[in-house]
């Protein structure tokens, strides 16, 4: 009966197979690995931000005089151009006031002309000593007062004409009616908003940035933006303003940006951004692949230490910080110039000899 056909035969075969495996894979063979050198670098920091699309020009429009709305020429969502008529108030009372001012101006003009005529007649008599000089001076004063009364009457006429013109509301700039806050028949007063007008030609993005990052914002800062609902790649944005005033409640300041080639967007739309800032100081960095993380929270790397003409593996515990892309800062545990294993570190043991296959990374 063959040896392997019985349980005893199978047990006798196991040592033979084990010896064959050990012979095919000698215990002293060097482990092929890829190494990287620990360097001090100024790693960039990426800060996620949320913001809002806003318009360059937004105005809550109100009338300059009080009155009853008799006509509305626009509705919500209408596009208008600068100078377009938006609203009219009932002008009847102001028209009557303007007519009264015109009549008063005519009366003042007639009074001035009469004072001038009497002064001219008195001037011809004073040469023949037919009238007292004091009476002539009195007539001169009357002419001056008549001139002043006429000027006041004409100013009142102009004021009433200006008030009448202000019974209409015109668009101050091109835009879209975003709010309609009144209706025909309502009584409105100066300062009460009746329409909101938003210019959509030049939109911008405003982000709230924590105050501690204010000193670090410089020319090297970069910004990439994704709009709400936009699943495409983030777009590079141009930082146009850093408002140097902090919100005392949120302890943030405003970072304003523009998209050179913006997609379709509207004011109020949400935006996400990543602000890239240069590192404040140089710090040690290693590739993420060099880190070995354990369930208990420990983080280690495998060092390649030269010893007796060979490279031997040694596990080193480290404390890491933030990172960028495939690099992670190391706060404790390593020195500049150390070489760490970035490939082949999954099953290493202390003292195992290493055979670098690609030492340039």
mmCIF file of C-alpha atoms in Angstrom:
data_model
loop_
_atom_site.group_PDB
_atom_site.id
_atom_site.type_symbol
_atom_site.label_atom_id
_atom_site.label_comp_id
_atom_site.label_asym_id
_atom_site.label_seq_id
_atom_site.Cartn_x
_atom_site.Cartn_y
_atom_site.Cartn_z
ATOM 1 C CA UNK A 1 0.000 0.000 0.000
ATOM 2 C CA UNK A 2 1.490 3.453 -0.870
ATOM 3 C CA UNK A 3 2.743 5.565 2.022
ATOM 4 C CA UNK A 4 0.397 8.537 1.399
ATOM 5 C CA UNK A 5 -2.760 6.391 1.332
ATOM 6 C CA UNK A 6 -2.824 6.054 5.145
ATOM 7 C CA UNK A 7 -2.940 8.716 7.903
ATOM 8 C CA UNK A 8 0.396 7.501 9.185
ATOM 9 C CA UNK A 9 1.886 7.823 5.711
ATOM 10 C CA UNK A 10 0.580 11.381 5.326
ATOM 11 C CA UNK A 11 2.095 12.385 8.679
ATOM 12 C CA UNK A 12 5.423 10.965 7.570
ATOM 13 C CA UNK A 13 5.286 12.993 4.332
ATOM 14 C CA UNK A 14 4.813 16.418 6.028
ATOM 15 C CA UNK A 15 8.444 16.834 7.222
ATOM 16 C CA UNK A 16 9.648 15.988 3.737
ATOM 17 C CA UNK A 17 7.450 18.696 2.162
ATOM 18 C CA UNK A 18 8.500 21.266 4.794
ATOM 19 C CA UNK A 19 12.171 20.597 4.111
ATOM 20 C CA UNK A 20 11.550 21.010 0.390
ATOM 21 C CA UNK A 21 9.897 24.393 0.915
ATOM 22 C CA UNK A 22 12.712 25.627 3.134
ATOM 23 C CA UNK A 23 15.228 24.501 0.580
ATOM 24 C CA UNK A 24 13.422 26.399 -2.203
ATOM 25 C CA UNK A 25 13.176 29.659 -0.139
ATOM 26 C CA UNK A 26 16.243 30.064 2.083
ATOM 27 C CA UNK A 27 15.646 31.962 5.314
ATOM 28 C CA UNK A 28 18.586 34.292 4.754
ATOM 29 C CA UNK A 29 17.408 35.671 1.359
ATOM 30 C CA UNK A 30 17.255 39.519 1.191
ATOM 31 C CA UNK A 31 13.791 41.072 0.952
ATOM 32 C CA UNK A 32 13.298 43.162 -2.241
ATOM 33 C CA UNK A 33 12.022 46.604 -1.211
ATOM 34 C CA UNK A 34 11.783 50.145 -2.473
ATOM 35 C CA UNK A 35 13.253 52.905 -0.296
ATOM 36 C CA UNK A 36 12.740 56.649 0.118
ATOM 37 C CA UNK A 37 14.869 59.212 1.913
ATOM 38 C CA UNK A 38 13.371 61.363 4.688
ATOM 39 C CA UNK A 39 13.709 65.040 3.736
ATOM 40 C CA UNK A 40 12.810 68.384 5.295
ATOM 41 C CA UNK A 41 10.217 70.069 3.085
ATOM 42 C CA UNK A 42 7.846 73.040 3.158
ATOM 43 C CA UNK A 43 4.635 71.088 2.730
ATOM 44 C CA UNK A 44 1.584 72.953 1.539
ATOM 45 C CA UNK A 45 -1.556 72.960 3.656
ATOM 46 C CA UNK A 46 -4.990 72.522 2.148
ATOM 47 C CA UNK A 47 -7.903 74.177 3.896
ATOM 48 C CA UNK A 48 -11.488 73.273 2.867
ATOM 49 C CA UNK A 49 -13.835 76.258 2.648
ATOM 50 C CA UNK A 50 -17.507 76.848 1.974
ATOM 51 C CA UNK A 51 -18.879 80.009 0.446
ATOM 52 C CA UNK A 52 -21.582 81.685 -1.598
ATOM 53 C CA UNK A 53 -21.894 83.157 -5.072
ATOM 54 C CA UNK A 54 -22.656 86.881 -4.779
ATOM 55 C CA UNK A 55 -23.267 89.715 -7.253
ATOM 56 C CA UNK A 56 -21.097 92.794 -7.668
ATOM 57 C CA UNK A 57 -24.145 95.064 -7.615
ATOM 58 C CA UNK A 58 -27.301 94.388 -5.626
ATOM 59 C CA UNK A 59 -29.754 97.156 -4.716
ATOM 60 C CA UNK A 60 -32.968 97.366 -2.705
ATOM 61 C CA UNK A 61 -34.792 100.089 -4.618
ATOM 62 C CA UNK A 62 -37.182 102.562 -3.000
ATOM 63 C CA UNK A 63 -38.986 105.695 -4.118
ATOM 64 C CA UNK A 64 -37.722 109.189 -3.291
ATOM 65 C CA UNK A 65 -41.188 110.483 -2.313
ATOM 66 C CA UNK A 66 -44.236 109.048 -0.614
ATOM 67 C CA UNK A 67 -47.220 108.097 -2.708
ATOM 68 C CA UNK A 68 -49.623 105.477 -3.925
ATOM 69 C CA UNK A 69 -48.390 102.972 -6.508
ATOM 70 C CA UNK A 70 -50.413 103.353 -9.708
ATOM 71 C CA UNK A 71 -48.277 101.347 -12.134
ATOM 72 C CA UNK A 72 -45.733 98.517 -12.013
ATOM 73 C CA UNK A 73 -43.974 97.710 -15.273
ATOM 74 C CA UNK A 74 -41.899 94.728 -14.072
ATOM 75 C CA UNK A 75 -42.409 91.388 -12.388
ATOM 76 C CA UNK A 76 -40.209 88.907 -10.568
ATOM 77 C CA UNK A 77 -37.421 87.611 -12.807
ATOM 78 C CA UNK A 78 -37.692 90.354 -15.446
ATOM 79 C CA UNK A 79 -34.455 91.619 -16.987
ATOM 80 C CA UNK A 80 -34.150 95.396 -17.222
ATOM 81 C CA UNK A 81 -31.629 97.905 -18.576
ATOM 82 C CA UNK A 82 -30.339 101.030 -16.868
ATOM 83 C CA UNK A 83 -32.957 103.803 -17.155
ATOM 84 C CA UNK A 84 -35.956 101.532 -17.738
ATOM 85 C CA UNK A 85 -39.185 102.581 -15.992
ATOM 86 C CA UNK A 86 -40.011 100.234 -13.109
ATOM 87 C CA UNK A 87 -42.744 101.928 -11.073
ATOM 88 C CA UNK A 88 -44.978 105.029 -11.031
ATOM 89 C CA UNK A 89 -46.714 106.834 -8.133
ATOM 90 C CA UNK A 90 -49.902 108.884 -8.263
ATOM 91 C CA UNK A 91 -48.656 112.393 -9.283
ATOM 92 C CA UNK A 92 -51.926 114.363 -8.931
ATOM 93 C CA UNK A 93 -51.138 116.180 -5.684
ATOM 94 C CA UNK A 94 -47.644 117.125 -6.802
ATOM 95 C CA UNK A 95 -48.926 118.408 -10.137
ATOM 96 C CA UNK A 96 -51.253 120.752 -8.261
ATOM 97 C CA UNK A 97 -48.373 121.863 -6.043
ATOM 98 C CA UNK A 98 -46.283 122.548 -9.145
ATOM 99 C CA UNK A 99 -49.069 124.643 -10.686
ATOM 100 C CA UNK A 100 -49.287 126.651 -7.477
ATOM 101 C CA UNK A 101 -45.532 127.204 -7.472
ATOM 102 C CA UNK A 102 -45.638 128.401 -11.080
ATOM 103 C CA UNK A 103 -48.400 130.907 -10.224
ATOM 104 C CA UNK A 104 -46.419 132.166 -7.240
ATOM 105 C CA UNK A 105 -43.377 132.622 -9.463
ATOM 106 C CA UNK A 106 -45.433 134.635 -11.956
ATOM 107 C CA UNK A 107 -46.775 136.820 -9.152
ATOM 108 C CA UNK A 108 -43.264 137.422 -7.844
ATOM 109 C CA UNK A 109 -42.044 138.305 -11.340
ATOM 110 C CA UNK A 110 -44.874 140.837 -11.765
ATOM 111 C CA UNK A 111 -44.051 142.398 -8.383
ATOM 112 C CA UNK A 112 -40.407 142.733 -9.341
ATOM 113 C CA UNK A 113 -41.273 144.361 -12.684
ATOM 114 C CA UNK A 114 -43.543 146.885 -10.912
ATOM 115 C CA UNK A 115 -40.794 147.730 -8.397
ATOM 116 C CA UNK A 116 -38.324 148.299 -11.234
ATOM 117 C CA UNK A 117 -40.800 150.572 -13.069
ATOM 118 C CA UNK A 118 -41.397 152.747 -10.021
ATOM 119 C CA UNK A 119 -37.653 152.995 -9.383
ATOM 120 C CA UNK A 120 -37.029 154.076 -12.965
ATOM 121 C CA UNK A 121 -39.680 156.838 -12.730
ATOM 122 C CA UNK A 122 -38.256 158.069 -9.450
ATOM 123 C CA UNK A 123 -34.763 158.191 -10.928
ATOM 124 C CA UNK A 124 -35.889 160.680 -13.627
ATOM 125 C CA UNK A 125 -37.492 162.941 -10.998
ATOM 126 C CA UNK A 126 -34.569 163.014 -8.623
ATOM 127 C CA UNK A 127 -32.476 164.990 -11.157
ATOM 128 C CA UNK A 128 -35.091 167.817 -11.095
ATOM 129 C CA UNK A 129 -35.278 167.614 -7.321
ATOM 130 C CA UNK A 130 -38.934 166.591 -7.590
ATOM 131 C CA UNK A 131 -38.525 163.621 -5.237
ATOM 132 C CA UNK A 132 -36.488 163.022 -2.125
ATOM 133 C CA UNK A 133 -33.343 160.948 -2.424
ATOM 134 C CA UNK A 134 -34.437 158.823 0.562
ATOM 135 C CA UNK A 135 -37.578 157.797 -1.309
ATOM 136 C CA UNK A 136 -35.442 156.658 -4.235
ATOM 137 C CA UNK A 137 -33.319 154.559 -1.901
ATOM 138 C CA UNK A 138 -36.505 153.003 -0.508
ATOM 139 C CA UNK A 139 -37.599 152.040 -4.024
ATOM 140 C CA UNK A 140 -34.196 150.475 -4.628
ATOM 141 C CA UNK A 141 -34.712 148.317 -1.534
ATOM 142 C CA UNK A 142 -38.127 147.256 -2.812
ATOM 143 C CA UNK A 143 -36.575 146.153 -6.104
ATOM 144 C CA UNK A 144 -33.990 144.067 -4.211
ATOM 145 C CA UNK A 145 -36.676 142.391 -2.110
ATOM 146 C CA UNK A 146 -38.797 141.733 -5.221
ATOM 147 C CA UNK A 147 -35.776 140.106 -6.896
ATOM 148 C CA UNK A 148 -35.251 137.867 -3.862
ATOM 149 C CA UNK A 149 -38.936 136.923 -3.720
ATOM 150 C CA UNK A 150 -38.855 135.989 -7.406
ATOM 151 C CA UNK A 151 -35.739 133.822 -6.867
ATOM 152 C CA UNK A 152 -37.439 132.014 -3.974
ATOM 153 C CA UNK A 153 -40.607 131.437 -6.006
ATOM 154 C CA UNK A 154 -38.622 130.040 -8.920
ATOM 155 C CA UNK A 155 -36.666 127.723 -6.568
ATOM 156 C CA UNK A 156 -39.949 126.408 -5.155
ATOM 157 C CA UNK A 157 -41.207 125.835 -8.690
ATOM 158 C CA UNK A 158 -38.073 123.828 -9.491
ATOM 159 C CA UNK A 159 -38.429 121.843 -6.255
ATOM 160 C CA UNK A 160 -42.000 120.874 -7.073
ATOM 161 C CA UNK A 161 -40.941 119.868 -10.597
ATOM 162 C CA UNK A 162 -38.160 117.675 -9.124
ATOM 163 C CA UNK A 163 -40.609 116.031 -6.721
ATOM 164 C CA UNK A 164 -42.946 115.329 -9.620
ATOM 165 C CA UNK A 165 -40.147 113.657 -11.557
ATOM 166 C CA UNK A 166 -39.425 111.473 -8.525
ATOM 167 C CA UNK A 167 -42.863 109.907 -8.780
ATOM 168 C CA UNK A 168 -41.290 107.418 -11.180
ATOM 169 C CA UNK A 169 -38.655 104.816 -10.302
ATOM 170 C CA UNK A 170 -36.086 103.873 -12.950
ATOM 171 C CA UNK A 171 -33.481 101.095 -13.018
ATOM 172 C CA UNK A 172 -30.067 102.396 -11.866
ATOM 173 C CA UNK A 173 -28.200 99.599 -13.702
ATOM 174 C CA UNK A 174 -28.743 96.513 -15.835
ATOM 175 C CA UNK A 175 -29.989 93.517 -13.920
ATOM 176 C CA UNK A 176 -32.768 91.141 -12.927
ATOM 177 C CA UNK A 177 -35.681 91.819 -10.585
ATOM 178 C CA UNK A 178 -35.032 89.338 -7.780
ATOM 179 C CA UNK A 179 -37.713 90.561 -5.331
ATOM 180 C CA UNK A 180 -41.027 92.342 -5.811
ATOM 181 C CA UNK A 181 -42.021 93.897 -2.479
ATOM 182 C CA UNK A 182 -45.018 96.056 -3.408
ATOM 183 C CA UNK A 183 -48.124 96.033 -5.583
ATOM 184 C CA UNK A 184 -50.397 98.528 -7.345
ATOM 185 C CA UNK A 185 -52.549 100.393 -4.817
ATOM 186 C CA UNK A 186 -50.077 100.260 -1.924
ATOM 187 C CA UNK A 187 -48.789 103.403 -0.216
ATOM 188 C CA UNK A 188 -45.010 103.547 -0.154
ATOM 189 C CA UNK A 189 -42.612 105.863 1.650
ATOM 190 C CA UNK A 190 -38.948 106.783 1.065
ATOM 191 C CA UNK A 191 -36.599 104.141 2.422
ATOM 192 C CA UNK A 192 -39.077 101.284 2.139
ATOM 193 C CA UNK A 193 -37.813 98.756 -0.416
ATOM 194 C CA UNK A 194 -40.190 98.079 -3.274
ATOM 195 C CA UNK A 195 -37.956 96.071 -5.635
ATOM 196 C CA UNK A 196 -34.614 94.283 -5.484
ATOM 197 C CA UNK A 197 -32.358 94.532 -8.524
ATOM 198 C CA UNK A 198 -29.349 92.221 -9.014
ATOM 199 C CA UNK A 199 -26.685 92.570 -11.686
ATOM 200 C CA UNK A 200 -25.672 89.164 -13.072
ATOM 201 C CA UNK A 201 -22.892 90.279 -15.400
ATOM 202 C CA UNK A 202 -20.071 89.933 -12.871
ATOM 203 C CA UNK A 203 -20.513 87.325 -10.155
ATOM 204 C CA UNK A 204 -17.984 86.597 -7.414
ATOM 205 C CA UNK A 205 -17.462 84.026 -4.680
ATOM 206 C CA UNK A 206 -17.167 84.931 -1.000
ATOM 207 C CA UNK A 207 -15.651 82.473 1.482
ATOM 208 C CA UNK A 208 -15.367 82.686 5.284
ATOM 209 C CA UNK A 209 -11.794 81.862 6.365
ATOM 210 C CA UNK A 210 -10.745 81.289 10.021
ATOM 211 C CA UNK A 211 -8.893 84.292 11.383
ATOM 212 C CA UNK A 212 -5.681 82.390 12.190
ATOM 213 C CA UNK A 213 -4.975 81.968 8.472
ATOM 214 C CA UNK A 214 -5.044 85.702 7.728
ATOM 215 C CA UNK A 215 -1.265 86.279 8.140
ATOM 216 C CA UNK A 216 -0.488 83.366 5.791
ATOM 217 C CA UNK A 217 -2.495 84.578 2.805
ATOM 218 C CA UNK A 218 -0.055 85.831 0.202
ATOM 219 C CA UNK A 219 0.744 85.583 -3.479
ATOM 220 C CA UNK A 220 1.598 81.880 -3.110
ATOM 221 C CA UNK A 221 -1.920 80.971 -1.954
ATOM 222 C CA UNK A 222 -4.006 78.998 -4.439
ATOM 223 C CA UNK A 223 -7.742 78.398 -4.643
ATOM 224 C CA UNK A 224 -9.756 75.757 -6.485
ATOM 225 C CA UNK A 225 -13.548 75.989 -6.504
ATOM 226 C CA UNK A 226 -16.459 73.617 -7.100
ATOM 227 C CA UNK A 227 -19.987 74.952 -7.290
ATOM 228 C CA UNK A 228 -22.891 73.305 -5.517
ATOM 229 C CA UNK A 229 -24.189 70.404 -7.554
ATOM 230 C CA UNK A 230 -21.179 70.529 -9.892
ATOM 231 C CA UNK A 231 -19.737 67.022 -10.079
ATOM 232 C CA UNK A 232 -16.946 68.031 -12.457
ATOM 233 C CA UNK A 233 -13.358 68.872 -11.565
ATOM 234 C CA UNK A 234 -12.600 71.878 -9.387
ATOM 235 C CA UNK A 235 -11.744 75.089 -11.230
ATOM 236 C CA UNK A 236 -8.822 77.359 -10.474
ATOM 237 C CA UNK A 237 -10.060 80.693 -9.088
ATOM 238 C CA UNK A 238 -8.389 84.083 -8.837
ATOM 239 C CA UNK A 239 -8.255 85.631 -5.358
ATOM 240 C CA UNK A 240 -9.351 89.255 -5.871
ATOM 241 C CA UNK A 241 -9.666 90.553 -2.305
ATOM 242 C CA UNK A 242 -8.931 89.640 1.293
ATOM 243 C CA UNK A 243 -11.192 91.738 3.510
ATOM 244 C CA UNK A 244 -9.049 92.646 6.556
ATOM 245 C CA UNK A 245 -12.036 92.798 8.911
ATOM 246 C CA UNK A 246 -12.876 89.825 11.103
ATOM 247 C CA UNK A 247 -16.433 88.844 12.006
ATOM 248 C CA UNK A 248 -16.382 89.052 15.836
ATOM 249 C CA UNK A 249 -19.070 86.403 16.122
ATOM 250 C CA UNK A 250 -17.586 83.747 13.842
ATOM 251 C CA UNK A 251 -13.925 84.886 14.084
ATOM 252 C CA UNK A 252 -13.604 84.697 10.317
ATOM 253 C CA UNK A 253 -12.711 87.085 7.513
ATOM 254 C CA UNK A 254 -13.911 87.218 3.896
ATOM 255 C CA UNK A 255 -11.890 85.860 1.003
ATOM 256 C CA UNK A 256 -13.268 87.027 -2.359
ATOM 257 C CA UNK A 257 -12.501 85.263 -5.634
ATOM 258 C CA UNK A 258 -13.534 85.133 -9.294
ATOM 259 C CA UNK A 259 -13.624 82.328 -11.838
ATOM 260 C CA UNK A 260 -11.917 83.373 -15.105
ATOM 261 C CA UNK A 261 -14.249 81.180 -17.170
ATOM 262 C CA UNK A 262 -17.249 80.606 -14.906
ATOM 263 C CA UNK A 263 -19.914 77.966 -15.508
ATOM 264 C CA UNK A 264 -23.604 78.901 -15.308
ATOM 265 C CA UNK A 265 -24.218 80.170 -11.774
ATOM 266 C CA UNK A 266 -26.533 82.497 -9.890
ATOM 267 C CA UNK A 267 -26.245 84.609 -6.726
ATOM 268 C CA UNK A 268 -26.917 82.577 -3.592
ATOM 269 C CA UNK A 269 -25.512 79.343 -5.033
ATOM 270 C CA UNK A 270 -23.248 77.436 -2.651
ATOM 271 C CA UNK A 271 -19.589 76.854 -3.439
ATOM 272 C CA UNK A 272 -16.868 74.603 -2.072
ATOM 273 C CA UNK A 273 -13.204 75.477 -2.294
ATOM 274 C CA UNK A 274 -9.779 74.234 -1.303
ATOM 275 C CA UNK A 275 -7.340 76.921 -0.212
ATOM 276 C CA UNK A 276 -3.712 75.897 -0.636
ATOM 277 C CA UNK A 277 -1.242 77.660 1.661
ATOM 278 C CA UNK A 278 2.538 77.309 1.767
ATOM 279 C CA UNK A 279 3.926 75.630 4.867
ATOM 280 C CA UNK A 280 4.985 77.922 7.690
ATOM 281 C CA UNK A 281 8.260 76.026 8.260
ATOM 282 C CA UNK A 282 10.171 73.078 6.900
ATOM 283 C CA UNK A 283 9.231 69.715 8.383
ATOM 284 C CA UNK A 284 10.264 66.120 7.825
ATOM 285 C CA UNK A 285 8.102 64.288 5.316
ATOM 286 C CA UNK A 286 7.744 60.680 4.193
ATOM 287 C CA UNK A 287 5.493 59.039 1.579
ATOM 288 C CA UNK A 288 2.186 57.743 2.916
ATOM 289 C CA UNK A 289 3.104 54.241 1.738
ATOM 290 C CA UNK A 290 5.893 54.148 4.308
ATOM 291 C CA UNK A 291 3.443 54.247 7.221
ATOM 292 C CA UNK A 292 2.242 51.089 8.921
ATOM 293 C CA UNK A 293 -0.856 51.708 11.044
ATOM 294 C CA UNK A 294 -2.026 49.373 13.804
ATOM 295 C CA UNK A 295 -5.509 48.964 15.282
ATOM 296 C CA UNK A 296 -4.339 50.335 18.642
ATOM 297 C CA UNK A 297 -3.386 53.640 16.995
ATOM 298 C CA UNK A 298 0.356 53.062 16.690
ATOM 299 C CA UNK A 299 2.066 54.287 13.539
ATOM 300 C CA UNK A 300 5.456 52.901 12.537
ATOM 301 C CA UNK A 301 7.844 52.877 9.602
ATOM 302 C CA UNK A 302 10.521 50.380 8.596
ATOM 303 C CA UNK A 303 13.996 51.894 8.556
ATOM 304 C CA UNK A 304 16.756 50.573 6.316
ATOM 305 C CA UNK A 305 19.873 50.678 8.534
ATOM 306 C CA UNK A 306 23.321 49.924 7.160
ATOM 307 C CA UNK A 307 25.126 47.267 9.216
ATOM 308 C CA UNK A 308 28.220 45.234 8.288
ATOM 309 C CA UNK A 309 27.871 46.118 4.610
ATOM 310 C CA UNK A 310 24.171 45.195 4.446
ATOM 311 C CA UNK A 311 20.847 46.970 4.906
ATOM 312 C CA UNK A 312 18.748 45.606 7.744
ATOM 313 C CA UNK A 313 15.110 46.374 8.575
ATOM 314 C CA UNK A 314 14.233 48.015 11.883
ATOM 315 C CA UNK A 315 10.717 49.055 12.880
ATOM 316 C CA UNK A 316 10.494 52.612 14.241
ATOM 317 C CA UNK A 317 7.475 54.157 15.925
ATOM 318 C CA UNK A 318 6.662 57.702 14.725
ATOM 319 C CA UNK A 319 4.228 60.518 15.416
ATOM 320 C CA UNK A 320 2.784 62.046 12.278
ATOM 321 C CA UNK A 321 0.974 65.296 11.484
ATOM 322 C CA UNK A 322 -0.937 66.523 8.479
ATOM 323 C CA UNK A 323 -0.014 65.845 4.912
ATOM 324 C CA UNK A 324 -0.514 66.755 1.273
ATOM 325 C CA UNK A 325 -1.150 64.307 -1.551
ATOM 326 C CA UNK A 326 1.213 61.332 -0.987
ATOM 327 C CA UNK A 327 3.420 63.006 1.656
ATOM 328 C CA UNK A 328 2.910 63.070 5.440
ATOM 329 C CA UNK A 329 4.773 65.179 7.992
ATOM 330 C CA UNK A 330 6.641 63.346 10.733
ATOM 331 C CA UNK A 331 6.718 65.102 14.098
ATOM 332 C CA UNK A 332 8.773 62.578 16.060
ATOM 333 C CA UNK A 333 10.763 59.417 15.440
ATOM 334 C CA UNK A 334 12.824 60.172 12.335
ATOM 335 C CA UNK A 335 15.749 62.312 11.256
ATOM 336 C CA UNK A 336 16.567 63.929 7.946
ATOM 337 C CA UNK A 337 18.492 61.470 5.775
ATOM 338 C CA UNK A 338 16.889 58.315 7.178
ATOM 339 C CA UNK A 339 15.830 55.777 4.571
ATOM 340 C CA UNK A 340 12.425 54.172 4.952
ATOM 341 C CA UNK A 341 10.719 51.296 3.141
ATOM 342 C CA UNK A 342 7.799 52.363 0.959
ATOM 343 C CA UNK A 343 7.228 49.086 -0.958
ATOM 344 C CA UNK A 344 7.519 45.622 0.479
ATOM 345 C CA UNK A 345 6.969 46.633 4.101
ATOM 346 C CA UNK A 346 3.869 44.497 4.586
ATOM 347 C CA UNK A 347 5.607 41.451 6.033
ATOM 348 C CA UNK A 348 8.996 42.681 7.248
ATOM 349 C CA UNK A 349 10.605 41.584 10.500
ATOM 350 C CA UNK A 350 13.292 43.265 12.569
ATOM 351 C CA UNK A 351 16.747 42.347 11.336
ATOM 352 C CA UNK A 352 15.602 41.139 7.921
ATOM 353 C CA UNK A 353 18.130 41.959 5.203
ATOM 354 C CA UNK A 354 16.831 44.320 2.518
ATOM 355 C CA UNK A 355 17.615 44.424 -1.184
ATOM 356 C CA UNK A 356 16.632 47.839 -2.653
ATOM 357 C CA UNK A 357 15.187 47.475 -6.140
ATOM 358 C CA UNK A 358 14.541 51.147 -6.825
ATOM 359 C CA UNK A 359 16.135 53.679 -4.494
ATOM 360 C CA UNK A 360 15.030 56.809 -6.354
ATOM 361 C CA UNK A 361 11.778 58.336 -5.240
#
